[in-house]
Coordinates of C-alpha atoms and ligand atoms in Angstrom, one line a residue:
M231 CA 13.8 13.6 -20.3
S232 CA 13.1 10.6 -23.0
T233 CA 13.7 7.2 -23.1
Q234 CA 16.1 6.9 -26.1
T235 CA 18.6 4.0 -27.1
A236 CA 22.5 4.5 -28.2
E237 CA 22.5 7.0 -31.1
T238 CA 25.2 5.3 -32.8
T239 CA 26.4 1.4 -33.0
H240 CA 29.7 0.7 -32.1
C241 CA 31.1 -1.8 -34.3
G242 CA 33.8 -3.6 -32.3
S243 CA 35.9 -6.6 -33.2
A244 CA 34.9 -9.2 -35.6
F245 CA 34.1 -11.2 -32.7
V246 CA 31.7 -9.1 -31.4
Q247 CA 29.8 -8.0 -34.6
D248 CA 29.5 -11.6 -35.2
F249 CA 28.1 -12.3 -31.8
M250 CA 25.7 -9.3 -32.1
C251 CA 24.5 -10.2 -35.5
Q252 CA 23.3 -13.5 -34.5
L253 CA 21.6 -12.2 -31.3
E254 CA 20.1 -9.3 -33.2
N255 CA 18.7 -11.9 -35.5
C256 CA 17.1 -13.9 -33.0
S257 CA 15.9 -11.4 -31.0
P258 CA 14.7 -8.9 -33.6
G259 CA 13.6 -5.1 -32.3
Q260 CA 15.1 -5.4 -28.6
A261 CA 17.4 -2.4 -28.8
E262 CA 17.9 -2.3 -25.0
F263 CA 18.8 -5.6 -24.5
H264 CA 21.2 -5.7 -27.5
Q265 CA 22.8 -2.5 -25.9
A266 CA 23.4 -4.3 -22.5
V267 CA 24.8 -7.4 -24.2
R268 CA 27.2 -5.3 -26.4
E269 CA 28.8 -3.7 -23.7
V270 CA 29.3 -7.1 -21.6
V271 CA 30.5 -9.1 -24.8
T272 CA 33.4 -6.2 -25.6
S273 CA 34.3 -6.4 -22.2
L274 CA 34.6 -10.2 -22.2
E275 CA 36.6 -10.6 -25.5
V276 CA 39.7 -11.0 -23.9
V277 CA 38.4 -13.3 -20.9
L278 CA 37.5 -15.5 -23.8
E279 CA 40.8 -15.6 -25.4
A280 CA 42.3 -16.6 -21.8
R281 CA 39.9 -19.2 -20.9
P282 CA 39.0 -21.1 -24.1
E283 CA 36.8 -23.4 -21.8
Y284 CA 34.3 -20.7 -22.0
R285 CA 34.0 -20.9 -25.5
K286 CA 34.1 -24.3 -25.6
E287 CA 31.2 -24.7 -23.3
R288 CA 29.4 -21.7 -25.2
V289 CA 28.9 -20.1 -21.8
L290 CA 28.2 -16.7 -23.2
E291 CA 25.8 -17.9 -25.8
R292 CA 23.9 -19.7 -23.2
M293 CA 24.1 -16.5 -21.0
V294 CA 22.2 -14.3 -23.3
E295 CA 19.2 -16.7 -23.4
P296 CA 17.0 -16.6 -20.5
E297 CA 16.2 -19.7 -18.8
R298 CA 12.7 -19.0 -18.8
V299 CA 10.1 -15.9 -19.8
I300 CA 6.9 -15.7 -18.7
Q301 CA 4.4 -13.2 -20.0
F302 CA 0.7 -13.2 -18.9
R303 CA -2.5 -11.1 -19.1
V304 CA -3.6 -8.6 -16.4
T305 CA -7.2 -7.8 -16.2
W306 CA -8.2 -5.1 -13.5
M307 CA -11.0 -2.7 -13.2
D308 CA -10.8 1.2 -12.2
D309 CA -12.6 3.0 -10.0
E310 CA -14.9 4.0 -12.8
G311 CA -15.9 0.3 -13.5
E312 CA -13.9 0.5 -17.0
I313 CA -11.8 -2.8 -17.3
H314 CA -8.0 -2.7 -18.5
V315 CA -5.8 -5.1 -19.8
N316 CA -2.1 -5.0 -19.3
R317 CA 1.0 -7.2 -19.6
G318 CA 2.7 -8.8 -17.0
Y319 CA 6.5 -10.4 -17.5
R320 CA 9.1 -12.1 -15.4
V321 CA 12.4 -12.8 -17.0
Q322 CA 13.9 -15.5 -15.2
F323 CA 17.6 -15.3 -16.6
N324 CA 19.9 -17.5 -14.8
S325 CA 19.8 -19.3 -11.9
A326 CA 23.2 -20.7 -11.6
I327 CA 24.6 -19.0 -8.4
G328 CA 21.2 -18.6 -6.5
P329 CA 17.4 -18.2 -6.9
Y330 CA 16.4 -15.4 -9.6
K331 CA 16.5 -12.2 -7.9
G332 CA 15.6 -8.7 -9.4
G333 CA 12.9 -6.2 -9.1
L334 CA 9.7 -5.6 -10.9
R335 CA 9.1 -2.6 -12.8
F336 CA 5.5 -1.0 -13.6
H337 CA 5.7 1.7 -16.2
R338 CA 4.1 2.4 -19.5
S339 CA 7.4 2.0 -21.2
V340 CA 8.1 -1.5 -20.1
D341 CA 8.4 -4.4 -22.7
L342 CA 10.5 -7.4 -23.2
S343 CA 13.6 -5.7 -24.6
V344 CA 13.3 -3.4 -21.4
L345 CA 13.1 -6.4 -18.9
K346 CA 15.8 -8.6 -20.9
F347 CA 18.5 -5.6 -20.5
L348 CA 17.6 -5.3 -17.0
G349 CA 17.3 -9.3 -16.2
F350 CA 20.7 -9.7 -18.1
E351 CA 22.6 -6.8 -16.3
Q352 CA 20.9 -8.3 -13.0
I353 CA 23.1 -11.5 -13.5
F354 CA 26.4 -9.5 -13.2
K355 CA 25.2 -7.2 -10.8
N356 CA 23.9 -10.1 -8.4
S357 CA 27.2 -12.1 -8.9
L358 CA 29.4 -8.8 -8.1
T359 CA 27.7 -8.5 -4.5
G360 CA 29.1 -12.0 -3.4
L361 CA 25.9 -13.2 -2.2
P362 CA 23.8 -16.1 -3.4
I363 CA 21.4 -14.8 -5.9
G364 CA 20.8 -15.4 -9.7
G365 CA 19.3 -12.7 -11.9
G366 CA 15.9 -11.8 -13.1
K367 CA 13.6 -9.3 -13.9
G368 CA 9.7 -8.6 -14.3
G369 CA 7.1 -6.1 -14.2
S370 CA 4.3 -4.6 -16.6
D371 CA 3.3 -1.8 -18.7
F372 CA 0.8 -0.4 -16.2
S373 CA 2.0 3.0 -14.6
P374 CA 0.6 3.5 -10.9
A375 CA 1.1 7.1 -11.8
G376 CA -2.2 9.1 -11.5
R377 CA -4.1 5.8 -10.1
S378 CA -5.8 5.8 -6.8
D379 CA -4.7 3.6 -4.2
A380 CA -7.5 1.1 -4.5
E381 CA -6.5 1.0 -8.4
V382 CA -3.3 -0.1 -7.5
M383 CA -4.3 -2.6 -5.2
R384 CA -6.5 -4.4 -7.7
F385 CA -4.1 -4.0 -10.3
C386 CA -1.2 -5.6 -8.1
Q387 CA -3.6 -8.4 -7.0
A388 CA -4.5 -9.2 -10.6
F389 CA -0.7 -9.4 -11.4
M390 CA 0.2 -11.6 -8.4
T391 CA -2.5 -13.8 -8.9
E392 CA -0.8 -14.9 -12.1
L393 CA 2.9 -14.4 -10.8
Q394 CA 2.9 -16.5 -7.7
R395 CA 2.4 -19.6 -9.8
H396 CA 6.1 -19.1 -11.0
I397 CA 7.8 -17.5 -7.8
G398 CA 9.0 -18.5 -4.2
A399 CA 11.6 -17.9 -1.4
D400 CA 13.9 -20.6 -3.2
T401 CA 12.9 -20.1 -6.7
D402 CA 12.4 -16.4 -7.6
V403 CA 12.4 -13.4 -5.4
P404 CA 11.1 -10.2 -6.8
A405 CA 11.3 -6.8 -5.2
G406 CA 10.9 -3.1 -6.5
D407 CA 12.1 -0.8 -9.4
I408 CA 10.6 1.9 -11.3
G409 CA 7.0 2.3 -10.3
V410 CA 7.0 -0.6 -7.6
G411 CA 7.7 0.9 -4.0
G412 CA 6.7 0.1 -0.4
R413 CA 3.0 0.5 -1.4
E414 CA 3.1 -1.9 -4.4
I415 CA 5.1 -4.4 -2.5
G416 CA 2.6 -4.5 0.3
Y417 CA -0.3 -4.9 -2.0
L418 CA 1.8 -7.7 -4.2
Y419 CA 2.8 -9.7 -0.9
G420 CA -0.4 -9.7 0.8
Q421 CA -2.1 -11.4 -2.4
N422 CA 0.7 -13.8 -2.4
R423 CA 0.4 -14.6 1.5
R424 CA -3.6 -15.1 0.7
L425 CA -3.0 -17.5 -2.3
T426 CA -0.1 -19.4 -1.1
N427 CA -1.3 -19.3 2.2
S428 CA 2.2 -19.0 3.7
F429 CA 4.1 -16.3 5.2
T430 CA 7.5 -16.6 3.6
G431 CA 10.4 -14.5 2.0
T432 CA 8.8 -14.5 -1.3
L433 CA 9.2 -10.8 -2.1
T434 CA 11.9 -8.0 -0.7
G435 CA 11.5 -4.6 -0.1
R436 CA 8.8 -5.4 2.7
D437 CA 8.2 -3.2 5.6
P438 CA 10.2 -3.9 8.4
A439 CA 7.5 -4.6 10.7
W440 CA 6.3 -7.6 8.6
G441 CA 9.5 -9.2 7.5
G442 CA 11.6 -6.3 5.7
S443 CA 15.0 -5.5 6.5
L444 CA 15.9 -2.3 8.2
L445 CA 18.0 0.3 5.5
R446 CA 16.3 -1.5 2.3
P447 CA 14.8 1.8 0.9
E448 CA 17.7 3.5 1.4
A449 CA 20.3 0.6 0.3
T450 CA 20.5 1.5 -3.7
G451 CA 21.1 5.5 -3.0
Y452 CA 23.3 4.9 0.0
G453 CA 25.3 2.0 -1.6
C454 CA 25.9 4.2 -4.9
V455 CA 27.4 6.7 -2.9
Y456 CA 29.3 4.4 -0.8
F457 CA 30.7 3.2 -4.2
A458 CA 31.5 6.6 -5.4
A459 CA 33.5 7.2 -2.3
E460 CA 35.7 3.9 -2.9
M461 CA 36.4 5.4 -6.5
L462 CA 37.3 8.9 -5.0
A463 CA 39.7 7.2 -2.3
T464 CA 41.7 5.8 -5.1
Q465 CA 42.9 9.2 -5.7
G466 CA 42.7 10.2 -2.2
R467 CA 39.8 12.4 -2.5
T468 CA 36.5 12.7 -0.6
L469 CA 32.7 13.8 -1.3
E470 CA 33.5 16.8 1.0
G471 CA 32.6 20.3 -0.6
M472 CA 31.6 18.4 -4.1
D473 CA 28.5 20.0 -6.0
C474 CA 26.5 17.0 -7.4
L475 CA 23.7 16.6 -10.1
V476 CA 21.3 13.9 -9.6
S477 CA 18.5 13.0 -11.8
G478 CA 15.3 11.4 -10.7
S479 CA 13.2 11.9 -8.0
G480 CA 12.0 8.7 -6.8
N481 CA 13.6 6.2 -4.2
V482 CA 16.9 6.0 -5.6
A483 CA 17.5 9.9 -6.0
Q484 CA 16.1 10.6 -2.6
Y485 CA 18.6 8.3 -0.6
T486 CA 21.5 9.1 -3.0
T487 CA 20.8 12.9 -2.1
E488 CA 20.6 12.0 1.8
K489 CA 24.1 10.2 1.8
V490 CA 25.5 13.1 -0.4
I491 CA 24.4 15.7 2.1
E492 CA 25.7 13.4 5.0
L493 CA 28.9 13.3 3.4
G494 CA 29.6 16.8 2.8
G495 CA 28.2 17.4 -0.9
R496 CA 25.7 19.6 -2.1
V497 CA 23.0 18.3 -4.5
L498 CA 21.8 20.7 -6.8
T499 CA 19.4 18.8 -9.0
L500 CA 16.3 16.3 -9.1
S501 CA 14.1 15.7 -11.8
D502 CA 10.9 13.7 -12.9
S503 CA 9.5 12.9 -16.4
G504 CA 8.0 16.3 -16.6
G505 CA 11.1 18.2 -15.8
W506 CA 14.1 19.3 -13.6
I507 CA 14.9 21.8 -10.8
H508 CA 17.9 23.6 -10.2
D509 CA 18.8 24.8 -6.7
P510 CA 21.5 26.8 -6.7
D511 CA 21.7 27.1 -2.5
G512 CA 21.8 23.0 -2.5
I513 CA 19.2 20.5 -1.3
D514 CA 19.4 20.5 2.5
T515 CA 18.1 18.1 4.7
E516 CA 14.7 19.9 5.3
K517 CA 14.3 20.1 1.5
L518 CA 14.9 16.8 1.1
A519 CA 12.1 15.9 3.8
F520 CA 9.8 18.0 1.7
V521 CA 10.7 16.2 -1.7
M522 CA 10.1 12.7 0.2
D523 CA 6.7 13.8 1.4
L524 CA 6.0 15.2 -1.9
K525 CA 6.8 12.2 -4.0
N526 CA 6.1 9.1 -1.6
V527 CA 2.9 10.6 0.4
R528 CA 1.5 13.1 -2.0
R529 CA 2.7 11.7 -5.3
G530 CA 3.2 15.0 -6.5
R531 CA 5.6 16.6 -9.1
I532 CA 9.2 17.9 -8.5
S533 CA 7.8 21.2 -10.2
E534 CA 6.0 21.9 -6.8
Y535 CA 9.6 22.5 -5.0
A536 CA 10.2 25.5 -7.0
E537 CA 7.2 26.9 -5.9
K538 CA 8.0 26.0 -2.3
Y539 CA 11.7 27.2 -2.7
P540 CA 11.6 30.4 -4.7
N541 CA 15.6 30.5 -5.3
A542 CA 15.4 27.0 -6.9
I543 CA 14.3 27.6 -10.6
Y544 CA 12.0 24.6 -12.6
H545 CA 12.6 23.8 -16.2
P546 CA 9.9 21.6 -18.2
A547 CA 11.6 18.6 -19.5
T548 CA 12.9 19.2 -22.9
T549 CA 14.4 16.9 -25.7
G550 CA 16.4 19.1 -28.1
A551 CA 19.5 18.0 -30.4
D552 CA 21.5 19.5 -27.3
G553 CA 20.5 17.1 -25.0
N554 CA 19.2 17.5 -21.4
P555 CA 20.1 20.7 -19.8
L556 CA 20.0 19.1 -16.4
W557 CA 23.4 17.8 -17.1
Q558 CA 24.9 21.4 -18.2
V559 CA 24.7 22.8 -14.5
P560 CA 28.4 23.3 -13.7
A561 CA 29.4 20.6 -11.0
D562 CA 32.0 18.1 -9.8
A563 CA 29.9 14.8 -9.8
A564 CA 26.9 13.2 -11.4
F565 CA 24.4 10.5 -10.1
P566 CA 21.8 9.4 -12.6
S567 CA 19.2 8.1 -10.9
A568 CA 15.9 8.0 -13.0
T569 CA 16.1 5.5 -15.9
Q570 CA 17.9 4.0 -19.0
N571 CA 19.6 6.2 -21.6
E572 CA 19.5 9.4 -19.8
I573 CA 22.9 10.3 -20.7
T574 CA 23.9 10.5 -24.2
G575 CA 26.9 11.4 -25.7
V576 CA 25.8 15.1 -25.9
D577 CA 25.1 15.1 -22.6
A578 CA 28.4 13.5 -21.6
R579 CA 30.7 16.1 -23.4
H580 CA 28.4 18.8 -21.8
L581 CA 29.2 16.9 -18.4
V582 CA 33.3 16.6 -19.2
E583 CA 33.5 20.3 -20.4
N584 CA 31.7 21.5 -17.4
K585 CA 34.7 19.5 -15.5
V586 CA 32.4 16.7 -14.0
G587 CA 35.1 13.9 -13.0
L588 CA 33.0 11.6 -11.1
V589 CA 29.7 9.6 -12.5
A590 CA 28.1 6.8 -10.4
E591 CA 25.1 5.1 -11.6
G592 CA 22.3 4.9 -9.5
A593 CA 19.8 4.1 -12.6
N594 CA 19.9 0.9 -14.5
M595 CA 22.1 1.8 -17.8
P596 CA 21.3 5.4 -17.4
T597 CA 24.5 6.1 -20.2
T598 CA 24.3 5.3 -23.9
A599 CA 27.4 3.5 -25.4
D600 CA 28.6 7.0 -26.8
G601 CA 28.3 8.7 -23.3
Q602 CA 30.5 5.9 -21.9
A603 CA 33.0 6.3 -24.7
V604 CA 33.2 10.2 -23.7
F605 CA 33.7 9.5 -20.0
M606 CA 36.3 6.7 -21.0
E607 CA 38.0 9.2 -23.2
H608 CA 38.3 12.0 -21.0
G609 CA 39.5 10.1 -17.8
V610 CA 36.2 10.3 -15.8
L611 CA 35.9 8.2 -12.5
Y612 CA 32.7 6.3 -13.9
G613 CA 30.9 3.7 -11.8
P614 CA 28.6 1.6 -14.1
A615 CA 25.3 0.5 -13.0
K616 CA 25.8 -3.0 -12.4
A617 CA 28.5 -1.9 -9.7
A618 CA 27.5 1.1 -8.4
N619 CA 23.8 0.2 -7.9
A620 CA 24.3 -2.9 -6.3
G621 CA 23.6 -2.0 -2.9
G622 CA 19.7 -2.2 -3.5
V623 CA 19.8 -6.1 -4.3
A624 CA 22.5 -6.7 -1.6
V625 CA 20.2 -5.7 1.2
S626 CA 17.5 -7.7 -0.4
A627 CA 19.5 -10.5 -0.2
F628 CA 20.3 -9.9 3.6
E629 CA 16.4 -9.6 3.8
M630 CA 16.1 -13.1 2.7
A631 CA 18.8 -14.4 4.8
Q632 CA 17.1 -12.7 8.0
A633 CA 13.7 -14.0 6.6
G634 CA 15.2 -17.6 6.7
Q635 CA 16.9 -17.1 9.8
R636 CA 13.6 -15.5 11.6
M637 CA 16.1 -12.9 12.8
K638 CA 16.1 -9.1 12.4
W639 CA 19.4 -7.4 12.5
T640 CA 20.0 -3.4 13.4
R641 CA 20.2 -0.6 11.1
E642 CA 23.8 -0.5 12.0
E643 CA 24.5 -4.2 11.0
V644 CA 22.7 -3.7 7.8
D645 CA 24.6 -0.5 7.2
E646 CA 28.1 -2.0 8.1
R647 CA 27.5 -5.0 5.6
L648 CA 26.2 -2.8 3.1
R649 CA 29.6 -0.7 3.2
R650 CA 31.3 -4.0 3.2
V651 CA 29.5 -5.2 0.2
M652 CA 30.0 -2.4 -2.0
A653 CA 33.7 -1.9 -1.2
G654 CA 34.2 -5.4 -2.2
I655 CA 32.4 -5.2 -5.5
H656 CA 34.7 -1.9 -5.9
D657 CA 38.0 -3.9 -5.1
S658 CA 36.7 -6.9 -7.4
C659 CA 36.4 -4.4 -10.3
V660 CA 39.5 -2.9 -10.0
E661 CA 41.2 -6.1 -9.4
A662 CA 39.7 -8.1 -12.8
A663 CA 40.6 -4.8 -14.9
R664 CA 44.2 -4.9 -13.8
V665 CA 44.4 -8.8 -14.4
Y666 CA 42.9 -8.2 -17.9
G667 CA 44.9 -5.2 -18.9
H668 CA 42.2 -2.3 -18.5
E669 CA 43.7 -0.8 -15.6
G670 CA 40.8 1.8 -14.0
N671 CA 38.3 0.7 -16.3
Y672 CA 34.9 -0.1 -14.3
I673 CA 33.2 -1.1 -17.0
H674 CA 35.5 -3.9 -18.0
G675 CA 36.2 -4.7 -14.6
S676 CA 32.7 -5.4 -13.3
N677 CA 31.6 -7.1 -16.5
I678 CA 34.4 -9.5 -16.0
A679 CA 34.5 -9.8 -12.5
G680 CA 30.3 -10.6 -12.7
F681 CA 30.9 -12.7 -15.3
T682 CA 33.2 -15.1 -14.1
K683 CA 31.4 -16.6 -11.3
V684 CA 28.4 -17.5 -13.0
A685 CA 30.5 -18.7 -16.1
D686 CA 32.3 -21.2 -13.7
A687 CA 29.0 -22.5 -11.6
M688 CA 27.4 -23.1 -15.2
I689 CA 30.1 -25.2 -16.1
Q690 CA 30.5 -27.2 -12.9
Q691 CA 26.6 -27.9 -12.9
G692 CA 26.7 -29.4 -16.5
L693 CA 24.8 -28.9 -19.7
I694 CA 21.4 -27.0 -18.6
Ligands
LIG161 P1 11.2 5.3 -8.5 O1 9.7 5.0 -9.3 O2 11.1 5.3 -7.2 O3 11.5 6.6 -9.4 C1 11.7 6.8 -10.7 C2 12.2 8.2 -11.2 O4 12.9 8.2 -12.4 C3 11.0 9.0 -11.0 O5 11.7 10.5 -10.5 C4 10.6 9.1 -12.4 O6 9.8 10.3 -12.7 C5 11.7 8.8 -13.1 N1 11.5 8.2 -14.6 C6 11.4 6.9 -14.4 N2 11.4 6.8 -15.6 C7 11.4 7.6 -16.6 C8 11.1 8.0 -17.8 N3 11.1 7.0 -18.9 N4 11.9 9.0 -18.3 C9 12.0 10.4 -17.4 N5 11.8 10.0 -16.0 C10 11.7 8.8 -15.6 O7 12.3 4.5 -9.1 P2 13.7 3.8 -8.5 O8 14.1 5.5 -8.0 O9 13.6 2.7 -7.7 O10 14.3 3.7 -9.9 C11 15.3 4.7 -10.5 C12 16.3 4.0 -11.2 O11 17.2 3.2 -10.5 C13 15.8 2.7 -12.2 O12 16.6 2.9 -13.4 C14 16.0 1.5 -11.4 O13 16.1 0.2 -12.4 C15 17.1 1.8 -10.8 N6 17.7 0.7 -9.8 C16 16.5 0.9 -8.4 C17 16.6 -0.1 -7.4 C18 15.7 0.0 -6.4 O14 16.1 -0.7 -5.3 N7 14.7 0.7 -6.4 C19 17.9 -0.8 -7.4 C20 18.8 -0.9 -8.6 C21 18.5 0.0 -9.6 P3 7.9 10.0 -13.0 O15 7.7 9.8 -11.5 O16 7.7 11.4 -13.6 O17 7.9 8.9 -13.8
LIG162 O1 17.8 -3.1 -10.2 C1 18.0 -3.3 -9.2 O2 18.9 -4.0 -8.7 C2 16.7 -3.4 -8.4 N1 15.9 -3.0 -9.0 C3 16.7 -4.3 -7.0 C4 16.5 -5.8 -7.1 C5 16.2 -6.4 -5.8 O3 15.8 -7.9 -6.0 O4 16.2 -5.8 -4.9

């Protein structure tokens, strides 16, 4: 699987073209960021027509400009005594409705374009949750893969030594994303606690033994499946008996798989950057436990799955013109849970040809604009990332609330609140789409519903 941007540029109306032309001129070379903004601006045209104050106040122009971008040097030493230099970032995009909130990504592909697209989407996602959190994102071009625990610790300590002066429980609260799981959050939190001499809720995704919320690791995957179930319920259907394709094999993919199994569906695929496995018998609870140990403890490759379960077939990753073969496995539903632009127009066409009628995005922006157009054209129930994967950040906000109260909610209580948030997001998307004449279109629904609350807050708080 490769990270690639949309294969064609969608022209859109004169308004969208003008807006994008200006944005591209002042942020050249940031293809992922442009892609994320184009989708939102296309959805908002009708809102700007209906609400002229948004245009007059230049809300959209303000919203695409981060409030602050921090870039810094991270130097650290590997186990052989070699010195490495990486880049660290935090994009503090919008704090109109709450402290900046969003994950940290550690992956060699991280650059400002990737973090601006993620931070921009996070504004709308966080608004959709109905919770008081602004939008931000950060990370580094450092990949933990293949590094020892000691190396990862030294990197995290060096990264936090600079980042700590820019974050805080009421200012900016980072969490995990690709390459940042429980281990990294532990090292980052420890260094923050040492440097600030305070035990506060400055990071979420902590271990429940020291301030984390129960169910935070599960929340993104579970929430995505809850969102899928809400979409299906509008047609009187459930996940029971459905064959599902899941990509990735990290945090989001694992807990998506767990919840699909619980709701009676069958997961046939998983992947990592090296390749993908197809298990025609379905991944059951015992096989999933093997994957969790493989990925979270032994930090191995998904190819080992096919060595352990010989009925499954491993395919090394390919990047041909015919797309990613994972999306050519016949199924009823797809849960892309690896990375951006992993479903192209070609892949989307394979999915609809194979009768996939439901796509719920666990990853951020996993579908290119061409792919989205194919889904819309064929009436696929399509839950875009900023709605479908908001469960993770929602439980992060619950973690902030519990930390503030010095309280701990039960697993059942967190799960019940998560279900309510996902159902609420679903209903807000449906309603916003209906009001603006896009019935059943969750792309427009999520962008519009996410936007209006932040836009109104920005206007009420004056020119900032
Ligand atoms: P993990 O690091 O736990 O897992 C990422 C998975 O995706 C791995 O299997 C990884 O394979 C694969 N992957 C990552 N980058 C690439 C790439 N460029 N090409 C091919 N494969 C890749 O991350 P998460 O599960 O946390 O994140 C997955 C997606 O979900 C991301 O888009 C993230 O932004 C999104 N997300 C995460 C949330 C969270 O709470 N964690 C919340 C909302 C969205 P390999 O190990 O080989 O690199
Ligand atoms: O993309 C996302 O929403 C995340 N990586 C989770 C952010 C968070 O603050 O929990």
